[in-house]
Amino acid sequence: MGMVGCGTAQGAARFQYRRGKGYGPHGDTHLRAVKQFDSESLLDGFDTATNRLLSVIESEVSFRRPVTVALDITAVPYFGDVEGMPMVSGTKDGDGRAFKFATLSIVGQNVPLVLAVEPVRESSGWDNNPPNRIHRVVRRLVRKAKEYVPIEMVLCDREFDSMRVFQTLSNLNVNYLIPKRITSSERKAIEQIEQDDQEVAVESGSVHVEQGSHGMQFLYVPSTKSDGTTVFATNARVQPEEAETFCRRYSSRWQIENEYKSIKHDFLAKTSSKDYRVRLFYFVFAVLLYNIWRLTDFLLKAAADGEMDYAPVITAGECVELVSSALLPPD
């Protein structure tokens, strides 16, 4: 179902057409089996699978350590009734509804694998959920990923611009690079930079919250998308002459956007189920298929010349065909 983008009825019919009526469960049987799992056991299963995947490449020299990782939240649209649906959240446009999932992924010049998945439960107008505390999601994701690999740098978008997030990452002994929302204090600093005819500036700062405190820096560098200035927050020590080069590392975060596209368009089974266990299972399984694809691509590159780059040598469609050939052996 995940590999051909269909639901239970079509998936069962296609499989039985290829293998015969005696093979594969009925669609309803599949759903009943999935609903026997709770969310915690599904995520535990994903963690076990991730550990096995990483064990395959831990001896590969071309797998660089420590790793740079990216955190983000993706939404899977939902169009049904929201009554009694606490895991359904609103979308940024204010009109849509979606299930949301946070992920932590390896990015940069390395094998792009998703190391951890966390459901996101937000406060909405139709439920009594407490306000989302994103720093807790960050803590769980990073702790889980650190069980597998050492982490050098964490990249997040402006959605994670929060003193609590900064302190959480500092407490976990990882460096972070996060663009800041532009407020009055940042505008004032940018105006001063322009008056001084400078392009780059580094400003020292500190974080003081209930979880602790630490020193950090604000990096003012030319925007790569416009003529303006972008401001980054980091707990790494960066000199002004290094700031622009250092902030270019953030550009590798775009990989996670392509990752979400592949997960949702190449590997996610379709369903109209209101049961969150089904929704979580389908998303986690799609991520697992994505990881299998990227692991296969990595091993092919390692066997060929050891050169690693983001562009795959095997497409998602080709990987699907390989897996399908194992599920559906020739007569």
Short mmCIF file of C-alpha atoms in Angstrom, two decimals:
data_model
loop_
_atom_site.label_atom_id
_atom_site.label_comp_id
_atom_site.label_asym_id
_atom_site.label_seq_id
_atom_site.Cartn_x
_atom_site.Cartn_y
_atom_site.Cartn_z
CA MET A 1 0.00 0.00 0.00
CA GLY A 2 2.80 2.41 0.86
CA MET A 3 4.73 1.56 -2.29
CA VAL A 4 1.81 2.06 -4.68
CA GLY A 5 0.01 4.89 -2.84
CA CYS A 6 -3.30 3.18 -2.23
CA GLY A 7 -5.59 2.12 0.63
CA THR A 8 -6.44 -1.21 2.20
CA ALA A 9 -9.03 -2.40 -0.32
CA GLN A 10 -6.92 -1.64 -3.39
CA GLY A 11 -3.74 -2.89 -1.70
CA ALA A 12 -5.26 -6.26 -0.81
CA ALA A 13 -6.75 -6.64 -4.29
CA ARG A 14 -3.47 -5.80 -6.05
CA PHE A 15 -1.45 -8.15 -3.86
CA GLN A 16 -3.87 -11.03 -4.34
CA TYR A 17 -3.98 -10.39 -8.08
CA ARG A 18 -0.21 -10.84 -8.21
CA ARG A 19 0.08 -13.73 -5.76
CA GLY A 20 -3.32 -15.42 -5.79
CA LYS A 21 -6.45 -15.34 -3.65
CA GLY A 22 -4.82 -17.31 -0.86
CA TYR A 23 -2.18 -14.65 -0.20
CA GLY A 24 -2.43 -11.53 1.91
CA PRO A 25 -5.06 -10.35 4.38
CA HIS A 26 -8.34 -8.66 3.62
CA GLY A 27 -8.19 -4.89 4.04
CA ASP A 28 -10.33 -4.99 7.18
CA THR A 29 -8.09 -7.66 8.70
CA HIS A 30 -5.08 -5.42 8.09
CA LEU A 31 -6.75 -2.49 9.87
CA ARG A 32 -7.78 -4.63 12.84
CA ALA A 33 -4.18 -5.79 13.22
CA VAL A 34 -2.80 -2.24 13.10
CA LYS A 35 -5.26 -1.05 15.74
CA GLN A 36 -3.88 -3.59 18.21
CA PHE A 37 -0.74 -1.45 18.59
CA ASP A 38 -0.57 1.63 20.79
CA SER A 39 1.50 4.66 19.81
CA GLU A 40 4.37 3.84 22.14
CA SER A 41 4.83 0.32 20.78
CA LEU A 42 4.78 1.61 17.19
CA LEU A 43 7.54 4.11 17.95
CA ASP A 44 9.52 1.44 19.81
CA GLY A 45 9.31 -0.72 16.70
CA PHE A 46 10.60 2.13 14.56
CA ASP A 47 13.51 2.68 16.98
CA THR A 48 14.44 -1.00 16.79
CA ALA A 49 14.37 -0.91 12.99
CA THR A 50 16.46 2.29 12.92
CA ASN A 51 19.07 0.72 15.18
CA ARG A 52 19.31 -2.26 12.82
CA LEU A 53 19.69 -0.03 9.77
CA LEU A 54 22.46 2.00 11.37
CA SER A 55 24.28 -1.16 12.49
CA VAL A 56 24.68 -2.03 8.81
CA ILE A 57 26.72 1.12 8.10
CA GLU A 58 28.51 1.74 11.41
CA SER A 59 31.76 0.29 10.01
CA GLU A 60 31.62 2.34 6.79
CA VAL A 61 34.37 4.98 6.66
CA SER A 62 32.24 7.14 4.35
CA PHE A 63 29.63 7.52 7.12
CA ARG A 64 30.94 10.68 8.80
CA ARG A 65 30.65 11.20 12.56
CA PRO A 66 29.62 13.30 14.41
CA VAL A 67 26.60 14.19 12.31
CA THR A 68 24.65 17.34 11.52
CA VAL A 69 20.91 16.87 12.01
CA ALA A 70 17.78 18.84 11.16
CA LEU A 71 14.57 19.07 13.18
CA ASP A 72 11.22 19.90 11.63
CA ILE A 73 7.48 19.28 11.82
CA THR A 74 5.46 18.03 8.85
CA ALA A 75 1.70 17.88 8.36
CA VAL A 76 -0.43 15.17 6.75
CA PRO A 77 -3.78 16.75 5.72
CA TYR A 78 -7.01 15.58 7.35
CA PHE A 79 -10.44 16.41 5.94
CA GLY A 80 -12.85 14.71 8.34
CA ASP A 81 -14.76 15.74 11.43
CA VAL A 82 -12.51 17.00 14.26
CA GLU A 83 -14.90 16.18 17.11
CA GLY A 84 -13.11 13.84 19.51
CA MET A 85 -9.89 14.05 17.46
CA PRO A 86 -7.25 15.47 19.86
CA MET A 87 -4.32 14.57 17.58
CA VAL A 88 -5.67 16.70 14.72
CA SER A 89 -4.13 20.18 14.60
CA GLY A 90 -4.80 23.37 12.72
CA THR A 91 -2.49 24.44 9.88
CA LYS A 92 -0.56 27.66 9.39
CA ASP A 93 -3.14 29.08 6.97
CA GLY A 94 -5.76 28.79 9.71
CA ASP A 95 -8.26 26.89 7.56
CA GLY A 96 -6.75 23.42 7.16
CA ARG A 97 -6.59 20.42 9.49
CA ALA A 98 -3.77 17.91 9.71
CA PHE A 99 -1.94 15.25 11.70
CA LYS A 100 1.51 16.56 12.59
CA PHE A 101 4.76 14.68 13.14
CA ALA A 102 8.17 15.94 14.26
CA THR A 103 11.29 14.26 12.91
CA LEU A 104 15.05 14.44 13.38
CA SER A 105 17.13 13.62 10.29
CA ILE A 106 20.78 13.39 9.33
CA VAL A 107 21.61 16.09 6.74
CA GLY A 108 24.70 17.43 4.99
CA GLN A 109 27.28 15.31 3.20
CA ASN A 110 26.10 12.08 4.76
CA VAL A 111 23.45 9.40 4.38
CA PRO A 112 20.10 11.22 4.89
CA LEU A 113 18.29 9.00 7.39
CA VAL A 114 15.41 9.83 9.75
CA LEU A 115 16.64 8.88 13.22
CA ALA A 116 13.58 9.73 15.32
CA VAL A 117 9.86 10.43 14.97
CA GLU A 118 7.55 12.10 17.52
CA PRO A 119 3.80 12.72 17.29
CA VAL A 120 2.85 16.37 17.79
CA ARG A 121 -0.25 17.08 19.87
CA GLU A 122 -1.23 20.73 19.72
CA SER A 123 -3.87 22.74 21.50
CA SER A 124 -6.82 23.37 19.18
CA GLY A 125 -10.25 24.92 19.43
CA TRP A 126 -11.98 21.53 19.39
CA ASP A 127 -10.09 19.84 22.26
CA ASN A 128 -8.72 20.38 25.76
CA ASN A 129 -5.07 19.74 24.92
CA PRO A 130 -2.53 21.83 26.85
CA PRO A 131 -0.46 24.29 24.77
CA ASN A 132 2.30 22.56 22.82
CA ARG A 133 5.70 22.80 24.50
CA ILE A 134 7.98 22.33 21.55
CA HIS A 135 11.14 22.14 23.65
CA ARG A 136 9.89 18.83 25.09
CA VAL A 137 9.50 17.40 21.58
CA VAL A 138 13.03 18.60 20.80
CA ARG A 139 14.38 16.94 23.95
CA ARG A 140 12.82 13.57 23.13
CA LEU A 141 14.00 13.63 19.51
CA VAL A 142 17.61 14.55 20.31
CA ARG A 143 17.88 12.09 23.19
CA LYS A 144 16.67 9.30 20.96
CA ALA A 145 19.04 10.22 18.12
CA LYS A 146 22.03 10.42 20.47
CA GLU A 147 21.51 6.75 21.28
CA TYR A 148 22.60 6.00 17.70
CA VAL A 149 25.13 8.66 16.68
CA PRO A 150 27.11 11.57 18.15
CA ILE A 151 25.57 14.91 17.12
CA GLU A 152 27.68 17.93 16.26
CA MET A 153 25.07 20.44 15.11
CA VAL A 154 21.27 20.77 15.22
CA LEU A 155 19.52 22.87 12.55
CA CYS A 156 15.94 24.10 13.05
CA ASP A 157 13.73 26.65 11.33
CA ARG A 158 12.14 29.72 12.93
CA GLU A 159 9.31 27.63 14.36
CA PHE A 160 11.88 26.52 16.97
CA ASP A 161 13.04 30.06 17.81
CA SER A 162 12.52 29.80 21.56
CA MET A 163 14.70 30.38 24.61
CA ARG A 164 13.46 27.07 26.01
CA VAL A 165 14.51 25.26 22.84
CA PHE A 166 17.94 26.93 22.96
CA GLN A 167 18.44 25.87 26.58
CA THR A 168 17.16 22.36 25.95
CA LEU A 169 19.74 21.85 23.20
CA SER A 170 22.48 23.35 25.36
CA ASN A 171 21.54 20.98 28.19
CA LEU A 172 21.87 18.08 25.73
CA ASN A 173 25.44 19.21 24.90
CA VAL A 174 24.84 19.84 21.20
CA ASN A 175 25.44 22.97 19.14
CA TYR A 176 22.50 24.63 17.43
CA LEU A 177 22.00 27.03 14.53
CA ILE A 178 18.49 28.51 14.36
CA PRO A 179 17.26 31.59 12.43
CA LYS A 180 15.54 34.14 14.65
CA ARG A 181 12.29 35.94 14.10
CA ILE A 182 12.98 39.61 13.47
CA THR A 183 11.70 41.69 16.40
CA SER A 184 12.30 45.33 17.36
CA SER A 185 15.67 44.54 18.99
CA GLU A 186 16.91 42.74 15.87
CA ARG A 187 15.68 45.57 13.63
CA LYS A 188 17.55 48.09 15.77
CA ALA A 189 20.75 46.05 15.53
CA ILE A 190 20.36 45.70 11.75
CA GLU A 191 19.90 49.45 11.40
CA GLN A 192 23.11 50.02 13.36
CA ILE A 193 24.98 47.53 11.18
CA GLU A 194 23.82 49.39 8.07
CA GLN A 195 24.80 52.75 9.56
CA ASP A 196 28.27 51.36 10.27
CA ASP A 197 28.43 50.13 6.66
CA GLN A 198 28.94 46.54 7.77
CA GLU A 199 27.56 43.32 6.32
CA VAL A 200 28.33 40.96 9.21
CA ALA A 201 28.12 41.33 12.98
CA VAL A 202 28.28 39.02 15.99
CA GLU A 203 26.46 39.94 19.19
CA SER A 204 26.90 38.09 22.47
CA GLY A 205 23.83 37.08 24.43
CA SER A 206 22.63 34.69 27.10
CA VAL A 207 19.67 32.46 27.86
CA HIS A 208 18.07 32.35 31.32
CA VAL A 209 15.07 30.05 31.76
CA GLU A 210 13.88 27.60 34.41
CA GLN A 211 15.82 24.76 32.73
CA GLY A 212 19.14 26.61 33.13
CA SER A 213 21.26 29.25 31.43
CA HIS A 214 24.09 29.48 28.91
CA GLY A 215 25.98 31.96 26.79
CA MET A 216 25.15 32.22 23.10
CA GLN A 217 25.56 34.49 20.08
CA PHE A 218 23.43 36.26 17.49
CA LEU A 219 24.96 36.19 14.02
CA TYR A 220 23.91 38.93 11.58
CA VAL A 221 24.79 37.88 8.03
CA PRO A 222 23.61 38.79 4.48
CA SER A 223 20.45 36.94 3.50
CA THR A 224 20.81 34.33 0.78
CA LYS A 225 17.21 34.96 -0.34
CA SER A 226 17.04 38.76 -0.48
CA ASP A 227 19.08 41.94 -0.06
CA GLY A 228 18.41 42.06 3.68
CA THR A 229 20.03 40.55 6.75
CA THR A 230 19.32 37.20 8.40
CA VAL A 231 19.84 36.68 12.12
CA PHE A 232 20.88 33.29 13.52
CA ALA A 233 21.12 32.12 17.12
CA THR A 234 23.88 29.68 18.09
CA ASN A 235 25.70 28.44 21.17
CA ALA A 236 28.88 27.81 19.15
CA ARG A 237 31.69 30.35 19.47
CA VAL A 238 31.97 32.12 16.14
CA GLN A 239 34.26 35.01 15.19
CA PRO A 240 32.87 37.79 12.94
CA GLU A 241 35.13 36.76 10.06
CA GLU A 242 33.76 33.21 10.30
CA ALA A 243 30.06 34.05 10.71
CA GLU A 244 28.97 34.07 7.08
CA THR A 245 30.70 30.78 6.27
CA PHE A 246 29.41 29.21 9.49
CA CYS A 247 25.80 30.17 8.68
CA ARG A 248 26.02 28.56 5.25
CA ARG A 249 25.76 25.24 7.07
CA TYR A 250 22.09 26.04 7.53
CA SER A 251 21.49 25.57 3.81
CA SER A 252 21.67 21.78 4.24
CA ARG A 253 18.40 21.96 6.21
CA TRP A 254 16.52 22.14 2.89
CA GLN A 255 17.17 18.41 2.53
CA ILE A 256 14.48 17.70 5.11
CA GLU A 257 11.86 19.35 2.88
CA ASN A 258 12.73 16.98 0.02
CA GLU A 259 12.67 14.16 2.53
CA TYR A 260 9.08 14.95 3.51
CA LYS A 261 8.05 15.05 -0.14
CA SER A 262 9.45 11.57 -0.72
CA ILE A 263 7.93 10.15 2.45
CA LYS A 264 4.44 11.48 1.67
CA HIS A 265 4.42 11.02 -2.11
CA ASP A 266 6.53 7.88 -2.64
CA PHE A 267 5.92 5.74 0.45
CA LEU A 268 2.80 6.82 2.39
CA ALA A 269 -0.23 4.53 2.22
CA LYS A 270 -3.61 6.19 1.85
CA THR A 271 -6.36 6.04 4.46
CA SER A 272 -9.48 7.88 5.59
CA SER A 273 -9.36 6.28 9.04
CA LYS A 274 -10.02 8.51 12.03
CA ASP A 275 -8.08 6.11 14.28
CA TYR A 276 -4.77 7.72 15.23
CA ARG A 277 -3.05 4.34 15.54
CA VAL A 278 -3.60 3.82 11.82
CA ARG A 279 -2.39 7.31 10.95
CA LEU A 280 0.76 6.97 13.06
CA PHE A 281 1.52 3.46 11.76
CA TYR A 282 1.25 4.58 8.13
CA PHE A 283 3.52 7.60 8.66
CA VAL A 284 6.14 5.65 10.65
CA PHE A 285 6.13 2.84 8.08
CA ALA A 286 6.56 5.37 5.25
CA VAL A 287 9.58 6.82 7.07
CA LEU A 288 10.99 3.32 7.44
CA LEU A 289 10.60 2.69 3.68
CA TYR A 290 12.33 6.03 3.04
CA ASN A 291 15.21 4.98 5.30
CA ILE A 292 15.52 1.64 3.49
CA TRP A 293 15.74 3.50 0.18
CA ARG A 294 18.43 5.87 1.45
CA LEU A 295 20.38 3.06 3.10
CA THR A 296 20.35 1.09 -0.16
CA ASP A 297 21.56 4.16 -2.04
CA PHE A 298 24.33 4.74 0.52
CA LEU A 299 25.58 1.15 0.30
CA LEU A 300 25.63 1.31 -3.51
CA LYS A 301 27.74 4.48 -3.40
CA ALA A 302 30.05 3.05 -0.74
CA ALA A 303 30.61 -0.09 -2.83
CA ALA A 304 31.30 1.93 -5.98
CA ASP A 305 33.68 4.74 -5.06
CA GLY A 306 32.90 5.87 -1.52
CA GLU A 307 31.91 9.36 -2.70
CA MET A 308 28.84 10.65 -0.89
CA ASP A 309 26.48 13.36 -2.04
CA TYR A 310 22.81 14.03 -1.51
CA ALA A 311 21.59 13.10 -5.01
CA PRO A 312 20.62 9.39 -5.04
CA VAL A 313 21.95 6.98 -7.65
CA ILE A 314 18.83 4.85 -7.23
CA THR A 315 15.41 6.49 -7.38
CA ALA A 316 12.56 5.89 -4.93
CA GLY A 317 10.65 4.16 -7.73
CA GLU A 318 13.53 1.79 -8.45
CA CYS A 319 13.78 0.94 -4.76
CA VAL A 320 10.05 0.20 -4.68
CA GLU A 321 10.50 -2.20 -7.61
CA LEU A 322 13.34 -3.99 -5.81
CA VAL A 323 11.31 -4.40 -2.60
CA SER A 324 8.26 -5.48 -4.59
CA SER A 325 10.27 -8.13 -6.39
CA ALA A 326 11.14 -9.61 -2.99
CA LEU A 327 7.53 -9.52 -1.82
CA LEU A 328 6.26 -10.84 -5.14
CA PRO A 329 8.81 -13.38 -6.42
CA PRO A 330 8.43 -14.54 -10.01
CA ASP A 331 6.59 -17.82 -10.57
#
